[in-house]
Amino acid sequence: MDNKTSKDVGAKTKAQLKAEAKQQQQLEIKRNKRFDFLKYTLSAILIAAGILAFYTLDAQLPLYIRYLFPLIGVVAAIVIVFFWSTGGRELTVYVRDCVSEARKVVWPERNEALRMTLFVLIFVAVLSLFIWGVDSLISWLLFDIFMKRS
């Protein structure tokens, strides 16, 4: 009986530890969402501030310097969104994975690609003629034979 009781206690602590870990993970996700919202808001403010500076400093600065304000705002927003937020980092990792998978693709040689393209075009032409023929036959049967349209 003592062994069974100690196993039950061990199992309860494992289950409790698992539940606590899951709860901790959910709190971390919630915290990250709040911080990400703040980061997105900061990015929008930086872009708006750059545009505002562009228009408010119209008379005081030359045009090429004024263009730097929105540009800096947009670059800062991109850095914040894509490198400091969770969603941006996940998107960056996804794009990297897509590029690495695209590099693994083995493309066919030119002759094989041309031959396959020709096969596809011929198949599409034959299928189009078949569908046109079946459509014409059905419309002839329905309208001319069964409905006696002249």
mmCIF file of C-alpha atoms in Angstrom:
data_model
loop_
_atom_site.group_PDB
_atom_site.id
_atom_site.type_symbol
_atom_site.label_atom_id
_atom_site.label_comp_id
_atom_site.label_asym_id
_atom_site.label_seq_id
_atom_site.Cartn_x
_atom_site.Cartn_y
_atom_site.Cartn_z
ATOM 1 C CA MET A 1 0.000 0.000 0.000
ATOM 2 C CA ASP A 2 2.827 2.388 0.742
ATOM 3 C CA ASN A 3 4.231 1.968 -2.763
ATOM 4 C CA LYS A 4 0.850 2.684 -4.342
ATOM 5 C CA THR A 5 0.369 5.773 -2.180
ATOM 6 C CA SER A 6 3.825 7.101 -3.047
ATOM 7 C CA LYS A 7 3.165 6.487 -6.762
ATOM 8 C CA ASP A 8 -0.143 8.380 -6.532
ATOM 9 C CA VAL A 9 1.611 11.274 -4.821
ATOM 10 C CA GLY A 10 4.326 11.212 -7.490
ATOM 11 C CA ALA A 11 1.700 11.138 -10.226
ATOM 12 C CA LYS A 12 -0.184 14.032 -8.669
ATOM 13 C CA THR A 13 2.950 16.108 -8.461
ATOM 14 C CA LYS A 14 3.753 15.295 -12.094
ATOM 15 C CA ALA A 15 0.239 16.300 -13.123
ATOM 16 C CA GLN A 16 0.426 19.409 -10.974
ATOM 17 C CA LEU A 17 3.815 20.295 -12.435
ATOM 18 C CA LYS A 18 2.462 19.802 -15.940
ATOM 19 C CA ALA A 19 -0.570 21.996 -15.182
ATOM 20 C CA GLU A 20 1.624 24.679 -13.634
ATOM 21 C CA ALA A 21 3.964 24.628 -16.634
ATOM 22 C CA LYS A 22 1.002 24.970 -19.002
ATOM 23 C CA GLN A 23 -0.401 27.839 -16.935
ATOM 24 C CA GLN A 24 3.010 29.523 -16.909
ATOM 25 C CA GLN A 25 3.256 29.122 -20.685
ATOM 26 C CA GLN A 26 -0.198 30.688 -21.146
ATOM 27 C CA LEU A 27 0.788 33.634 -18.955
ATOM 28 C CA GLU A 28 3.959 34.086 -21.008
ATOM 29 C CA ILE A 29 1.952 34.077 -24.241
ATOM 30 C CA LYS A 30 -0.468 36.636 -22.798
ATOM 31 C CA ARG A 31 2.424 38.829 -21.650
ATOM 32 C CA ASN A 32 4.061 38.600 -25.086
ATOM 33 C CA LYS A 33 0.793 39.636 -26.754
ATOM 34 C CA ARG A 34 0.608 42.740 -24.554
ATOM 35 C CA PHE A 35 4.207 43.692 -25.299
ATOM 36 C CA ASP A 36 3.695 43.019 -28.995
ATOM 37 C CA PHE A 37 0.661 45.316 -29.003
ATOM 38 C CA LEU A 38 2.802 48.029 -27.399
ATOM 39 C CA LYS A 39 5.512 47.450 -30.001
ATOM 40 C CA TYR A 40 2.999 47.709 -32.854
ATOM 41 C CA THR A 41 1.589 50.886 -31.343
ATOM 42 C CA LEU A 42 5.087 52.339 -31.002
ATOM 43 C CA SER A 43 5.759 51.455 -34.649
ATOM 44 C CA ALA A 44 2.611 53.251 -35.777
ATOM 45 C CA ILE A 45 3.527 56.280 -33.657
ATOM 46 C CA LEU A 46 7.029 56.378 -35.185
ATOM 47 C CA ILE A 47 5.616 56.312 -38.708
ATOM 48 C CA ALA A 48 3.044 58.985 -37.869
ATOM 49 C CA ALA A 49 5.725 61.131 -36.214
ATOM 50 C CA GLY A 50 7.932 60.857 -39.295
ATOM 51 C CA ILE A 51 5.088 61.939 -41.558
ATOM 52 C CA LEU A 52 4.137 64.748 -39.187
ATOM 53 C CA ALA A 53 7.743 65.979 -39.071
ATOM 54 C CA PHE A 54 7.873 65.890 -42.872
ATOM 55 C CA TYR A 55 4.905 68.238 -43.175
ATOM 56 C CA THR A 56 5.512 70.491 -40.154
ATOM 57 C CA LEU A 57 9.120 71.287 -41.044
ATOM 58 C CA ASP A 58 8.132 72.288 -44.573
ATOM 59 C CA ALA A 59 9.510 75.822 -44.512
ATOM 60 C CA GLN A 60 12.543 75.207 -42.304
ATOM 61 C CA LEU A 61 14.364 72.278 -43.968
ATOM 62 C CA PRO A 62 15.135 71.294 -47.542
ATOM 63 C CA LEU A 63 13.107 68.518 -49.117
ATOM 64 C CA TYR A 64 15.853 65.861 -49.157
ATOM 65 C CA ILE A 65 16.342 66.222 -45.380
ATOM 66 C CA ARG A 66 12.597 66.162 -44.729
ATOM 67 C CA TYR A 67 12.372 62.836 -46.578
ATOM 68 C CA LEU A 68 14.623 61.337 -43.913
ATOM 69 C CA PHE A 69 11.989 61.702 -41.176
ATOM 70 C CA PRO A 70 9.369 59.335 -42.652
ATOM 71 C CA LEU A 71 12.119 57.037 -43.889
ATOM 72 C CA ILE A 72 13.637 56.750 -40.417
ATOM 73 C CA GLY A 73 10.175 56.229 -38.922
ATOM 74 C CA VAL A 74 9.377 53.417 -41.358
ATOM 75 C CA VAL A 75 12.776 51.735 -40.916
ATOM 76 C CA ALA A 76 12.475 51.904 -37.129
ATOM 77 C CA ALA A 77 8.953 50.483 -37.326
ATOM 78 C CA ILE A 78 10.121 47.625 -39.546
ATOM 79 C CA VAL A 79 12.946 46.806 -37.141
ATOM 80 C CA ILE A 80 10.574 46.846 -34.177
ATOM 81 C CA VAL A 81 7.907 44.756 -35.878
ATOM 82 C CA PHE A 82 10.091 42.179 -37.615
ATOM 83 C CA PHE A 83 12.930 41.744 -35.143
ATOM 84 C CA TRP A 84 11.522 42.558 -31.697
ATOM 85 C CA SER A 85 7.954 41.259 -31.816
ATOM 86 C CA THR A 86 7.009 37.607 -31.547
ATOM 87 C CA GLY A 87 4.906 37.590 -34.713
ATOM 88 C CA GLY A 88 7.636 39.318 -36.697
ATOM 89 C CA ARG A 89 10.287 36.854 -35.556
ATOM 90 C CA GLU A 90 8.003 33.946 -36.432
ATOM 91 C CA LEU A 91 7.381 35.452 -39.876
ATOM 92 C CA THR A 92 11.120 35.976 -40.381
ATOM 93 C CA VAL A 93 11.840 32.343 -39.463
ATOM 94 C CA TYR A 94 9.044 31.181 -41.788
ATOM 95 C CA VAL A 95 10.433 33.194 -44.715
ATOM 96 C CA ARG A 96 13.951 31.848 -44.068
ATOM 97 C CA ASP A 97 12.591 28.296 -44.040
ATOM 98 C CA CYS A 98 10.716 28.937 -47.291
ATOM 99 C CA VAL A 99 13.848 30.272 -48.969
ATOM 100 C CA SER A 100 15.944 27.327 -47.794
ATOM 101 C CA GLU A 101 13.287 24.885 -49.070
ATOM 102 C CA ALA A 102 13.126 26.714 -52.411
ATOM 103 C CA ARG A 103 16.892 26.282 -52.780
ATOM 104 C CA LYS A 104 16.460 22.518 -52.405
ATOM 105 C CA VAL A 105 14.147 22.313 -55.421
ATOM 106 C CA VAL A 106 15.617 20.429 -58.362
ATOM 107 C CA TRP A 107 14.429 22.112 -61.531
ATOM 108 C CA PRO A 108 14.017 20.094 -64.734
ATOM 109 C CA GLU A 109 16.307 20.664 -67.666
ATOM 110 C CA ARG A 110 15.215 22.939 -70.498
ATOM 111 C CA ASN A 111 14.287 20.151 -72.927
ATOM 112 C CA GLU A 112 12.229 18.329 -70.329
ATOM 113 C CA ALA A 113 10.458 21.527 -69.279
ATOM 114 C CA LEU A 114 9.611 22.382 -72.896
ATOM 115 C CA ARG A 115 8.351 18.851 -73.566
ATOM 116 C CA MET A 116 6.147 18.848 -70.454
ATOM 117 C CA THR A 117 4.806 22.309 -71.331
ATOM 118 C CA LEU A 118 3.917 21.076 -74.816
ATOM 119 C CA PHE A 119 2.136 18.045 -73.335
ATOM 120 C CA VAL A 120 0.124 20.291 -71.031
ATOM 121 C CA LEU A 121 -0.868 22.635 -73.864
ATOM 122 C CA ILE A 122 -1.959 19.716 -76.075
ATOM 123 C CA PHE A 123 -3.917 18.167 -73.207
ATOM 124 C CA VAL A 124 -5.672 21.468 -72.469
ATOM 125 C CA ALA A 125 -6.568 21.881 -76.159
ATOM 126 C CA VAL A 126 -7.962 18.340 -76.421
ATOM 127 C CA LEU A 127 -9.888 18.704 -73.157
ATOM 128 C CA SER A 128 -11.311 22.050 -74.302
ATOM 129 C CA LEU A 129 -12.505 20.488 -77.560
ATOM 130 C CA PHE A 130 -14.046 17.586 -75.638
ATOM 131 C CA ILE A 131 -15.892 19.880 -73.228
ATOM 132 C CA TRP A 132 -17.087 22.057 -76.133
ATOM 133 C CA GLY A 133 -18.333 18.961 -77.972
ATOM 134 C CA VAL A 134 -20.148 17.569 -74.942
ATOM 135 C CA ASP A 135 -21.684 20.980 -74.222
ATOM 136 C CA SER A 136 -22.850 21.319 -77.845
ATOM 137 C CA LEU A 137 -24.320 17.795 -77.793
ATOM 138 C CA ILE A 138 -26.184 18.389 -74.540
ATOM 139 C CA SER A 139 -27.552 21.753 -75.681
ATOM 140 C CA TRP A 140 -28.606 20.209 -79.035
ATOM 141 C CA LEU A 141 -30.352 17.344 -77.225
ATOM 142 C CA LEU A 142 -32.086 19.564 -74.682
ATOM 143 C CA PHE A 143 -33.091 22.514 -76.812
ATOM 144 C CA ASP A 144 -33.505 21.123 -80.307
ATOM 145 C CA ILE A 145 -34.717 17.563 -79.710
ATOM 146 C CA PHE A 146 -36.560 17.601 -76.372
ATOM 147 C CA MET A 147 -37.907 21.150 -76.387
ATOM 148 C CA LYS A 148 -38.465 21.268 -80.151
ATOM 149 C CA ARG A 149 -36.930 24.721 -80.548
ATOM 150 C CA SER A 150 -36.421 25.838 -84.078
#
